[in-house]
Coordinates of C-alpha atoms and ligand atoms in Angstrom, one line a residue:
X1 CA -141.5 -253.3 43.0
X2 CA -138.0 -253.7 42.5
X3 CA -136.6 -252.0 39.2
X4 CA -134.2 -254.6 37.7
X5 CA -131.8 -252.1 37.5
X6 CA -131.3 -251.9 40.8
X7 CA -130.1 -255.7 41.0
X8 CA -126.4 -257.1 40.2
X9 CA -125.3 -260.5 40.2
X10 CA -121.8 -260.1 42.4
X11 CA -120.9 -264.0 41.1
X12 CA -121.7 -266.4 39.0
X13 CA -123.2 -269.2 41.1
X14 CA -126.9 -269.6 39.9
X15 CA -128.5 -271.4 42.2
X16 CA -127.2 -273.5 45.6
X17 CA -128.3 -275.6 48.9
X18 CA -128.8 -273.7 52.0
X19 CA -130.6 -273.8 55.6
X20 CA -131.4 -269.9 54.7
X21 CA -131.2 -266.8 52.8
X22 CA -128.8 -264.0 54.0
X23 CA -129.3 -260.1 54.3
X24 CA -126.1 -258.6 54.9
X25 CA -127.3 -255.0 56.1
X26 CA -124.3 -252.7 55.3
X27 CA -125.1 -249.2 53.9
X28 CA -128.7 -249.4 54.5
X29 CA -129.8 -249.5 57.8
X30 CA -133.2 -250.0 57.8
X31 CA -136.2 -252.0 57.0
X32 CA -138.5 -249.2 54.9
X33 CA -138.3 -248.4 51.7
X34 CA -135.4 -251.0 51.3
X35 CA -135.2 -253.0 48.5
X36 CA -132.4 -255.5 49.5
X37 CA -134.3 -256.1 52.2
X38 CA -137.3 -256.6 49.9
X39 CA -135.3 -258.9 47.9
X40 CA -134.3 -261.2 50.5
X41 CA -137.7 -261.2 51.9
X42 CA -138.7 -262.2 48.4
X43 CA -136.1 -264.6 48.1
X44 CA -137.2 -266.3 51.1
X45 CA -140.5 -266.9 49.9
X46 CA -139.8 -268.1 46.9
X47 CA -137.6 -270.8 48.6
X48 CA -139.5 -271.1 51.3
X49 CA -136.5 -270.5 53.6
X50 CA -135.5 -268.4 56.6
X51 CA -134.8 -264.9 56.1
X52 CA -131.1 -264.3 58.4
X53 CA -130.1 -260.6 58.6
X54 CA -126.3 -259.7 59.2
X55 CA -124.6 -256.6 59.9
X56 CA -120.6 -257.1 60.8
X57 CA -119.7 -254.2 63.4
X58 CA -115.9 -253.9 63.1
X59 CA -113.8 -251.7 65.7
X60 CA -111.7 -248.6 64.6
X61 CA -114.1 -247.9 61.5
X62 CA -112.0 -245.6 59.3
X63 CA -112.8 -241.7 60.6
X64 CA -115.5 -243.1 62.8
X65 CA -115.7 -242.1 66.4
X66 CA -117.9 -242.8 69.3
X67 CA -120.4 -239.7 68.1
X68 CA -120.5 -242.5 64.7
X69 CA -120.6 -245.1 66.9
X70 CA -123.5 -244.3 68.8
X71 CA -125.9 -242.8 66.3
X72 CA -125.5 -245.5 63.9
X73 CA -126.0 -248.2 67.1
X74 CA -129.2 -246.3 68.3
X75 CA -130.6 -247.3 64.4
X76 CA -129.5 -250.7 64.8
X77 CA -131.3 -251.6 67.6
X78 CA -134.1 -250.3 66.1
X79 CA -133.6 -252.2 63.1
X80 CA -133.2 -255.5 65.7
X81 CA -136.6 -254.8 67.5
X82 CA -138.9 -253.9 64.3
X83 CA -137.1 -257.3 62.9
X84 CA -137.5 -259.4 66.0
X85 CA -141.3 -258.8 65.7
X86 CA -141.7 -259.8 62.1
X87 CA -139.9 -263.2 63.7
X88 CA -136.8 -262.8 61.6
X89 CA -133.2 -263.2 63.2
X90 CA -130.9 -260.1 63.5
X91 CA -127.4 -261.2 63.9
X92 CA -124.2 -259.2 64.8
X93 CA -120.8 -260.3 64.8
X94 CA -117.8 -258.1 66.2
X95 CA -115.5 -258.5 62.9
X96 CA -115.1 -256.7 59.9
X97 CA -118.4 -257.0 58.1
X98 CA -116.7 -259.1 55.4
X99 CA -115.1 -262.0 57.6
X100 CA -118.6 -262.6 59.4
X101 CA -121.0 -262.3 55.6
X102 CA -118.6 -265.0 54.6
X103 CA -118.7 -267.5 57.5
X104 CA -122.6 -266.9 57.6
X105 CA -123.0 -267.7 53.3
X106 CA -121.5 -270.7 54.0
X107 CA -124.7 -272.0 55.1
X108 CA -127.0 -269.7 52.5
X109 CA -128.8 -270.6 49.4
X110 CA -128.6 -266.9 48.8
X111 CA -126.7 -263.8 49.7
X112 CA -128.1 -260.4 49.4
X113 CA -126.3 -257.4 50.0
X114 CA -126.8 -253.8 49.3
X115 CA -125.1 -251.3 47.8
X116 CA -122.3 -248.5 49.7
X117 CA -120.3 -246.4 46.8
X118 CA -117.2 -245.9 48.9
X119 CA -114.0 -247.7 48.6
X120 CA -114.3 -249.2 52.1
X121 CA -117.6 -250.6 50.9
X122 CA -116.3 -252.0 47.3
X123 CA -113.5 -253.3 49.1
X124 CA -115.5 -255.5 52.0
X125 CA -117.8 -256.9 48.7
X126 CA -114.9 -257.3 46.4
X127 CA -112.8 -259.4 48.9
X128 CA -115.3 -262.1 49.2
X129 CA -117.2 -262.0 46.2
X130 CA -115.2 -265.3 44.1
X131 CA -114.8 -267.2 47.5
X132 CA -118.7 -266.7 48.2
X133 CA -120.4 -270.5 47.4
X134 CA -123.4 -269.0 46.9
X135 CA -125.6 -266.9 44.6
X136 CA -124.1 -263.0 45.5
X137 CA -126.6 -260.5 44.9
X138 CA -126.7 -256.7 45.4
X139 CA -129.7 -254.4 45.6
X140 CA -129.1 -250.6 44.9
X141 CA -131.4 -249.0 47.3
X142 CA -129.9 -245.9 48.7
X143 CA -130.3 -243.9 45.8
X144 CA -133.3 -242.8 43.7
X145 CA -132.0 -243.9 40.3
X146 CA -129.2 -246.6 40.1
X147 CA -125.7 -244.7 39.7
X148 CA -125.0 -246.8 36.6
X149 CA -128.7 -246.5 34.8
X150 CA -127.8 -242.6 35.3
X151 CA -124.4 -242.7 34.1
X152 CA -121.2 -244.3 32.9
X153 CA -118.6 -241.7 33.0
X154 CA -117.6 -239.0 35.8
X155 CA -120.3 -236.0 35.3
X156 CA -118.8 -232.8 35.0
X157 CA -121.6 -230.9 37.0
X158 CA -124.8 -230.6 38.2
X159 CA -126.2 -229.5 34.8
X160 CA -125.1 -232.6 32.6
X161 CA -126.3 -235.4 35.2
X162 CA -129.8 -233.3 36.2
X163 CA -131.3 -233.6 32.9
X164 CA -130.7 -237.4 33.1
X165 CA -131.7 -237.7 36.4
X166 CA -134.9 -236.2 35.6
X167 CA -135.6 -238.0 32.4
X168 CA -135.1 -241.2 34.8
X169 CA -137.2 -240.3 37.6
X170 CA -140.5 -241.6 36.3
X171 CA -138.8 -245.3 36.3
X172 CA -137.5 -245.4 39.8
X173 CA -140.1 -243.5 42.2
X174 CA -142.6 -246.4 42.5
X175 CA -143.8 -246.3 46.5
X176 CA -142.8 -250.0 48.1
X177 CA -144.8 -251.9 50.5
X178 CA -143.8 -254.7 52.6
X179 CA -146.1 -257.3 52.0
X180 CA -147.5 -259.5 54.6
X181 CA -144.6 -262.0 54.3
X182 CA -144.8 -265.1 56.8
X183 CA -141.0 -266.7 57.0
X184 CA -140.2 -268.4 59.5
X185 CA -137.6 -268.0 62.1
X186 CA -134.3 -269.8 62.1
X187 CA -133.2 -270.5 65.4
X188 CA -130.5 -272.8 64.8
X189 CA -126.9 -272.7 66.0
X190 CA -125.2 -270.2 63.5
X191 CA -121.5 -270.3 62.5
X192 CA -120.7 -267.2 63.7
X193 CA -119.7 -265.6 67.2
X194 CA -122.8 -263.8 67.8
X195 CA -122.3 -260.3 69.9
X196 CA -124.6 -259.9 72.5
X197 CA -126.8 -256.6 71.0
X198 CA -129.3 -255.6 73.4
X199 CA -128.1 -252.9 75.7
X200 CA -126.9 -249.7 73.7
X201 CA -124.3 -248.8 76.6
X202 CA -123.0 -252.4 77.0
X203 CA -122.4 -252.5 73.1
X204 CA -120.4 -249.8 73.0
X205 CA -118.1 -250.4 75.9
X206 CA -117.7 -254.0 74.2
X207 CA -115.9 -251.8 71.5
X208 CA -112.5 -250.9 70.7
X209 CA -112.8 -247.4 68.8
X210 CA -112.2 -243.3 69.1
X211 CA -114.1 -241.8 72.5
X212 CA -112.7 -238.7 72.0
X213 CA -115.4 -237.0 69.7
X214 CA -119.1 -237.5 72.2
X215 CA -122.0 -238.3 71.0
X216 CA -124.6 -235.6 70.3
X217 CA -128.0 -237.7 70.8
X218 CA -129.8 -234.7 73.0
X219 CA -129.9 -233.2 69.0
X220 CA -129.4 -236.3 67.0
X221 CA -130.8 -239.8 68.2
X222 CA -130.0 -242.2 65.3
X223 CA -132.9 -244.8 64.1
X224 CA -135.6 -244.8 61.1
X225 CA -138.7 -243.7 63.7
X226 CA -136.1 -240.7 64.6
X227 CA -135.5 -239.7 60.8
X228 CA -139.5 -239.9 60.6
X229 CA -139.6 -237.1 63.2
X230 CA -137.5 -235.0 61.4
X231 CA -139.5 -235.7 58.3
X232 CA -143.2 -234.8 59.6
X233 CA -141.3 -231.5 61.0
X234 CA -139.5 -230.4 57.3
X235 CA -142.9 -231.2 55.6
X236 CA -144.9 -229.4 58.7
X237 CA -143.0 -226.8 59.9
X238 CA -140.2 -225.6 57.0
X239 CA -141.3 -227.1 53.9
X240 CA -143.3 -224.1 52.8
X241 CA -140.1 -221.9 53.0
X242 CA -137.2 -224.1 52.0
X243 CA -136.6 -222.6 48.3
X244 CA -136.2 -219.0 49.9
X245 CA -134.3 -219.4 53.1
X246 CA -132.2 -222.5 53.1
X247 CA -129.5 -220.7 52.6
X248 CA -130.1 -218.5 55.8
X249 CA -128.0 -219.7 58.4
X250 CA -129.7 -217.5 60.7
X251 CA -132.8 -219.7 60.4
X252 CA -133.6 -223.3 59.9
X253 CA -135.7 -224.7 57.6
X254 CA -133.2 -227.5 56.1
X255 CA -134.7 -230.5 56.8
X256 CA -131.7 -232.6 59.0
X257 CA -132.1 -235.2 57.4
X258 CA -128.5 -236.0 56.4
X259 CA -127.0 -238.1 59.3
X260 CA -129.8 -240.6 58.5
X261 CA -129.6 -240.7 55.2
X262 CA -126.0 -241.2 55.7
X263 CA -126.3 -244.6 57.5
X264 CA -129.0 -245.5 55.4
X265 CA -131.7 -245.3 58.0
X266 CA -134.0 -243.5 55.7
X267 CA -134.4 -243.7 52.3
X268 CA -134.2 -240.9 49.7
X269 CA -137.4 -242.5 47.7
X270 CA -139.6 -242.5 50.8
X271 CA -138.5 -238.8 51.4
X272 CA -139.2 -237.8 47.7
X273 CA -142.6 -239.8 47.6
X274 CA -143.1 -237.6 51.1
X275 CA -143.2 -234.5 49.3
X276 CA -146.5 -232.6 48.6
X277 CA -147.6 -233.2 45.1
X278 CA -147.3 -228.7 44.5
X279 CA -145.3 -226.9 41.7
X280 CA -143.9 -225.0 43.5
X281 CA -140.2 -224.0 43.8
X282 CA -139.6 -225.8 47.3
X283 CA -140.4 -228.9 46.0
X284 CA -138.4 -228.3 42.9
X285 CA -135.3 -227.2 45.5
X286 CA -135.9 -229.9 47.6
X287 CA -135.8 -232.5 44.6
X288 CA -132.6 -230.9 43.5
X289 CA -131.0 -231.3 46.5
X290 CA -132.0 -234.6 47.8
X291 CA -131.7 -236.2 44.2
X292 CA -129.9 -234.2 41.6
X293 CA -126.9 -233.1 44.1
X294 CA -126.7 -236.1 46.2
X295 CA -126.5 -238.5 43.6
X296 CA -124.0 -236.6 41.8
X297 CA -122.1 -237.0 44.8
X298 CA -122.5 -241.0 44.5
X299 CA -121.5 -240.7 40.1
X300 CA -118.6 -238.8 41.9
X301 CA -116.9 -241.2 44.5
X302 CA -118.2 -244.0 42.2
X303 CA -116.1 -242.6 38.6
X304 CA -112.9 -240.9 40.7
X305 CA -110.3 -242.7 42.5
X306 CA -108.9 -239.9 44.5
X307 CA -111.8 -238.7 45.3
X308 CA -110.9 -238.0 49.1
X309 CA -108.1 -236.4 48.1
X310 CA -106.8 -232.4 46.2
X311 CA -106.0 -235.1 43.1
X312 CA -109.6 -235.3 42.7
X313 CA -110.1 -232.2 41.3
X314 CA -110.4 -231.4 37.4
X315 CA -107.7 -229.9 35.5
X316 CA -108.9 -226.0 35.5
X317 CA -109.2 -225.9 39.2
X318 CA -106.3 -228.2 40.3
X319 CA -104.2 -225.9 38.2
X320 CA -104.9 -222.1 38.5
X321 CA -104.7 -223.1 42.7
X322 CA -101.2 -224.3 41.8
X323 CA -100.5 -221.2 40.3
X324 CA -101.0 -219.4 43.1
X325 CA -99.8 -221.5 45.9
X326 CA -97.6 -219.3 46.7
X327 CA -99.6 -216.0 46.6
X328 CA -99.1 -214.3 50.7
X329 CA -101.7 -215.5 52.9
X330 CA -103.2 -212.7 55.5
X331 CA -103.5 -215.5 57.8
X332 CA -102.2 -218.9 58.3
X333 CA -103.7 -221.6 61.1
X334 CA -102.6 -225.3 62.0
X335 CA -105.0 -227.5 62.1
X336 CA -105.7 -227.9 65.6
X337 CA -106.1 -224.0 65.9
X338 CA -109.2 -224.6 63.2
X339 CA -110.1 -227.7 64.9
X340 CA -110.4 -225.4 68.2
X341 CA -112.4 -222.3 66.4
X342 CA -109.3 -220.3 67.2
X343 CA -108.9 -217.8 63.9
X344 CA -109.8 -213.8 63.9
X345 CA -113.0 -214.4 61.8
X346 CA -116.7 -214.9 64.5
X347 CA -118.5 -216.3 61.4
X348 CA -115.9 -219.3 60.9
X349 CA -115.3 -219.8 64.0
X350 CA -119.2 -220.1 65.0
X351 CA -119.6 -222.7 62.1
X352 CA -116.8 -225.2 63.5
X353 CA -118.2 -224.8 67.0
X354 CA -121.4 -225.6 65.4
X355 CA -120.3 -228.6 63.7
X356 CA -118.0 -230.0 67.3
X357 CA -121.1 -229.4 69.2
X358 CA -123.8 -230.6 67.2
X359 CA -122.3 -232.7 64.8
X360 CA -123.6 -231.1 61.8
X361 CA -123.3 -228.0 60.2
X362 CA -125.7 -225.6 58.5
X363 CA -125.4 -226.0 54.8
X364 CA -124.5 -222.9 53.7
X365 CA -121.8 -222.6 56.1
X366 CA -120.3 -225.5 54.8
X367 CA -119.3 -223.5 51.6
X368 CA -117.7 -220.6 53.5
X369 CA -115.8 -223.2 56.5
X370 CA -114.0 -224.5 53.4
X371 CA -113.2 -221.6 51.2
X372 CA -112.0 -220.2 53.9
X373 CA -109.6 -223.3 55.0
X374 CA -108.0 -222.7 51.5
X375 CA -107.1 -219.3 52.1
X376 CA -105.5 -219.6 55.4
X377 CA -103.1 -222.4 54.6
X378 CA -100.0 -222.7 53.2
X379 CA -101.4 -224.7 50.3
X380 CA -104.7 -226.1 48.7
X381 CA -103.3 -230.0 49.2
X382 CA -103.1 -229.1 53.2
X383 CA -106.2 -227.1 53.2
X384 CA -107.7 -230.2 51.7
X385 CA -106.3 -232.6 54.0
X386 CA -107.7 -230.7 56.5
X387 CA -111.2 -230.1 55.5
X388 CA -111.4 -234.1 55.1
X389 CA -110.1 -234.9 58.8
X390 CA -112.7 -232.0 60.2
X391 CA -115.9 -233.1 58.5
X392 CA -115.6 -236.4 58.8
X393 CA -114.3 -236.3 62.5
X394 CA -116.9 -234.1 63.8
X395 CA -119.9 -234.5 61.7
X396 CA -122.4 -237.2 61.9
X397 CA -123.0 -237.1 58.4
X398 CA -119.2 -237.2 57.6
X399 CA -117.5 -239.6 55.5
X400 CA -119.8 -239.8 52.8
X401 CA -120.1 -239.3 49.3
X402 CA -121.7 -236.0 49.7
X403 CA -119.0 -235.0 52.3
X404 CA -116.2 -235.5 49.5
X405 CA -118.2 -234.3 46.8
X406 CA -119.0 -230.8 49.0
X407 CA -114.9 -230.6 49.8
X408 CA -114.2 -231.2 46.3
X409 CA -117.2 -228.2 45.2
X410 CA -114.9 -225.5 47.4
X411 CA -112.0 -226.2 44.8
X412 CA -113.9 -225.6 42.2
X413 CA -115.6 -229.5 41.5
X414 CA -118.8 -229.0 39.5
X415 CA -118.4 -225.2 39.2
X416 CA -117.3 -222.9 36.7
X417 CA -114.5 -220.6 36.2
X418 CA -114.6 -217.4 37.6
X419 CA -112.8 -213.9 37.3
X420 CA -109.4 -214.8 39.0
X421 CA -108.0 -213.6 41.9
X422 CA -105.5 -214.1 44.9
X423 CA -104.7 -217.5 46.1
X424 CA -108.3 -219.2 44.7
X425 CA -107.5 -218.1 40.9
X426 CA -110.5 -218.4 39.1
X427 CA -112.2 -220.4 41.9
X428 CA -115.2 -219.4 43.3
X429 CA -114.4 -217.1 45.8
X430 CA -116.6 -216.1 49.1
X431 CA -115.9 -213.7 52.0
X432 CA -117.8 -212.4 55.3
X433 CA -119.7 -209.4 53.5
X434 CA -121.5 -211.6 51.5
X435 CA -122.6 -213.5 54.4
X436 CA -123.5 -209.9 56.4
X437 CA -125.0 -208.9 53.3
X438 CA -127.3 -211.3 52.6
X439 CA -128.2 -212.7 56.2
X440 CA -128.5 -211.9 59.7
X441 CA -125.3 -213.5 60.4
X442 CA -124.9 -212.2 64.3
X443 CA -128.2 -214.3 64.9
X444 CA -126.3 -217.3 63.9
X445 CA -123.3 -216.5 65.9
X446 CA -125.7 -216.0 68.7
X447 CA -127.3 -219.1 68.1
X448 CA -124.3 -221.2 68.3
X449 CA -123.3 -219.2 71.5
X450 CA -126.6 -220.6 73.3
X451 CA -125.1 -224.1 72.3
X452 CA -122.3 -223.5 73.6
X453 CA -123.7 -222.1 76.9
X454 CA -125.9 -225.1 76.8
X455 CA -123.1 -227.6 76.9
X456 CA -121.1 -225.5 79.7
X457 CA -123.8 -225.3 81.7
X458 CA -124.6 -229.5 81.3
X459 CA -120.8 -229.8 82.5
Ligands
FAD1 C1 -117.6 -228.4 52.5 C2 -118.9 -229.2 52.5 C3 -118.9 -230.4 53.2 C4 -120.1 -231.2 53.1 N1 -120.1 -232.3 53.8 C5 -121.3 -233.1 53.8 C6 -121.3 -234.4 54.4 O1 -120.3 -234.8 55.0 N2 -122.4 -235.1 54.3 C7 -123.5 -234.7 53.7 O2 -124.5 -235.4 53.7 N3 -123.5 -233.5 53.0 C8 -122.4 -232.7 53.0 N4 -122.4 -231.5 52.4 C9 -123.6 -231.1 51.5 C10 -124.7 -230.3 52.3 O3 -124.2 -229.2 53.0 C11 -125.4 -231.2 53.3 O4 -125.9 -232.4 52.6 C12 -126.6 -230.5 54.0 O5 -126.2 -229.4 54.6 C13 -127.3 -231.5 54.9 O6 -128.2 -230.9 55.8 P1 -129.8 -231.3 55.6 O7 -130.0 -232.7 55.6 O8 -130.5 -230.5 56.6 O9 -130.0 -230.7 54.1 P2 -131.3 -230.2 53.3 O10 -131.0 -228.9 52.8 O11 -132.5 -230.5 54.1 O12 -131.2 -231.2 52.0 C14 -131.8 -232.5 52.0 C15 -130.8 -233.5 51.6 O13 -130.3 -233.2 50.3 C16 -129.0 -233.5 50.1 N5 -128.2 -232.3 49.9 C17 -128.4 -231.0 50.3 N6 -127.4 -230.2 49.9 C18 -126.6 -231.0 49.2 C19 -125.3 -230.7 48.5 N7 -124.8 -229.5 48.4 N8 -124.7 -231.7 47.9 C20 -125.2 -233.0 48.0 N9 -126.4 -233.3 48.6 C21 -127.0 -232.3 49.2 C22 -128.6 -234.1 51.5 O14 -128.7 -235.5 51.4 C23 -129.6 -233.6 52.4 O15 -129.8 -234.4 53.5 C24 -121.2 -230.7 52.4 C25 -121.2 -229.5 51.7 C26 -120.0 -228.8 51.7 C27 -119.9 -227.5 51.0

């Protein structure tokens, strides 16, 4: 079932000729639980045309570097194989996604796109949505409950959007199957340079991007049947004790499932409808995280601008850090000295090693890295500036919604006042004794030691 809430008319065309209908695949990477995919698949039937699916892989992707690259590859081909047995084309064109979904509606009776809430993405559908000469339609599938059914306005925490969040829920969690739908294959001549996208190796030499951050497959391999395995292990193996140790850095029971959800290659329905049916306080912390928090992240970069930038934060936070940007600082690093772990503090400097060598870091190190990046530089727009380039460079899960949203947090986004202080004002403040207080913080410094040994000794 596809809520109708989830569907937008991009145009106004109503109805037109074509040889097929047209899936261009952009923020969500996958064939479960996806219901653009759904849509064009219904689409098809109801014309009793073709299904064609697109995805436009452009070089230099903004912040995206070979680590990007590769994961997000390893899903495609994926995608290309579970399609190609279904007998429905996969086609990629080296271009910006937009250039190539333009050149291929040409020849649609419909296009269906779905839906990314980052400007980049706004900007690749806005630039061709009047020159389009067919029906333009996108399908909101990468969130539980449609970011505009939730809300119109920017939320001002995680308080005002939960309770309407939850009050939408019972709408939007209906489980999806893929029907047994026959279409059949168009093999025509397409207008399009196709790219060769078979070998993962070959595909990535073919591009023109960043090699200077590697890819981390030995702990991340990117694809929907990986993201499954990473499922059947949270709901197996750390389910029963997310609500009281996700926070424990020193442990892991947090269910890695960002990266993927990142690129789309799993969806955040088919991990809710995953969850055991219990009471109890994991589910209810799970649920809060992969719903409530995450799509306040989307309301976020969907309602402000700036929101990759210090101008995003609201007016109590922006302000008392302004009064005090000029309060001493006991330390003060460059960038690249954070980029290298080089400050006096282990527990920092174990989280950014984390993050280079892994490509992800744990969550509740996430809130410390960046408080502590605003108190060790000159002032809260660097500090920002900085956090941005880190996470996004490094982490597989970077340049998303949830990435901004969590950088924004550590100035005081969706928090409340607090008593004031030194440099943060009333921002929330944290420091290393309330991580050696409350975990068994030399465990995790230990931990990311054995990665680190690990790499040395792979060369
Ligand atoms: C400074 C900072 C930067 C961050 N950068 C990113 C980022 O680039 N990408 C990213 O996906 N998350 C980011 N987060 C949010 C959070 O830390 C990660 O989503 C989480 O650690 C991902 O690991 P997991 O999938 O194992 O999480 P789990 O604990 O297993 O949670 C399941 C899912 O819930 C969602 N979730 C969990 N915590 C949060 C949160 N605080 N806010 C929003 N959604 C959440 C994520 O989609 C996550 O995959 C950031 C947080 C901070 C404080």
């Amino acid at each position: 079932m596809i809520e109708k809430e989830r569907i937008k008319h991009l145009n106004h065309i109503k109805e037109s000729e074509g040889d097929y209908v047209l899936y261009w695949m952009q923020a969500s990477q996958r064939l479960h639980y996806n219901h653009a995919f759904q849509y064009a698949l219904l689409e098809s039937e109801r014309l009793s045309l073709p299904l064609v699916v697109y995805f436009g892989l452009m070089d230099h992707f903004p912040d995206a570097a070979l680590r990007h690259y590769q994961f997000m590859v390893e899903g495609l081909l994926e995608v290309k194989s579970a399609l190609s047995k279904k007998g429905i084309r996969f086609v990629v064109v080296h271009n910006s996604p937009e250039i190539g979904a333009r050149k291929l509606s040409e020849n649609a009776a419909v296009l269906v796109t779905d839906r990314g809430y980052l400007r980049i993405e706004r900007d690749f559908r806005n630039r061709i949505k009047e020159k389009v000469s067919c029906p333009f339609i996108q399908v909101e599938t990468n969130v539980v409950v449609p970011v505009d059914t939730v809300s119109q306005k920017e939320e001002y925490a995680a308080a005002t959007i939960r309770r309407k969040i939850e009050r939408l829920l019972p709408e939007f969690t209906h489980p999806m199957e893929l029907g047994p739908y026959e279409v059949p294959m168009y093999s025509d001549a397409l207008p399009v340079e196709e790219m060769l996208f078979e070998n993962l190796a070959e595909i990535l030499h073919d591009l023109d991007l960043d090699r200077g951050v590697l890819p981390v497959s030995h702990y991340f391999r990117g694809g929907y049947s990986e993201a499954k395995k990473h499922l059947k292990k949270f709901l197996e193996e750390k389910y029963s004790n997310f609500a009281s140790l996700r926070n424990d850095p020193a442990v892991d029971v947090a269910s890695n499932l960002s990266p993927y959800l990142h690129f789309g290659q799993i969806s955040p329905l088919e991990i809710y409808l995953s969850l055991p049916l219990d009471l109890s306080e994991n589910r209810a912390s799970m649920v809060d995280e992969l719903i409530v928090r995450r799509e306040l992240a989307m309301n976020f970069v969907e309602h402000n601008p700036q929101y990759d930038t210090f101008g995003s934060i609201s007016s109590f936070a922006r302000d008392t850090l302004l009064i005090h940007k000029n309060d001493p600082r006991s330390y003060l690093y460059t960038k690249k000295e954070l980029e290298e772990s080089k400050t006096h503090d282990p527990y920092w400097n174990a989280a950014q090693s984390e993050l280079v060598l892994k490509g992800k870091m744990h969550g509740y190190m996430r809130m410390y890295w960046g408080k502590k990046v605003i108190e060790w530089t000159a002032s809260p727009e660097e500090a920002y500036d900085i956090l941005v380039y880190l996470n996004n460079r490094y982490s597989l899960d970077g340049r998303d919604p949830n990435g901004y949203a969590g950088i924004a947090w550590c100035f005081g986004k969706h928090d409340r006042a607090w008593k004031e202080r030194e440099i943060f004002g009333k921002v929330r403040y944290m420091n290393d004794k309330g991580l050696e207080r409350k975990f068994s913080i030399g465990t995790y410094v230990k931990n990311v030691d054995a990665l680190k040994q690990g790499e040395d000794s792979n060369g």
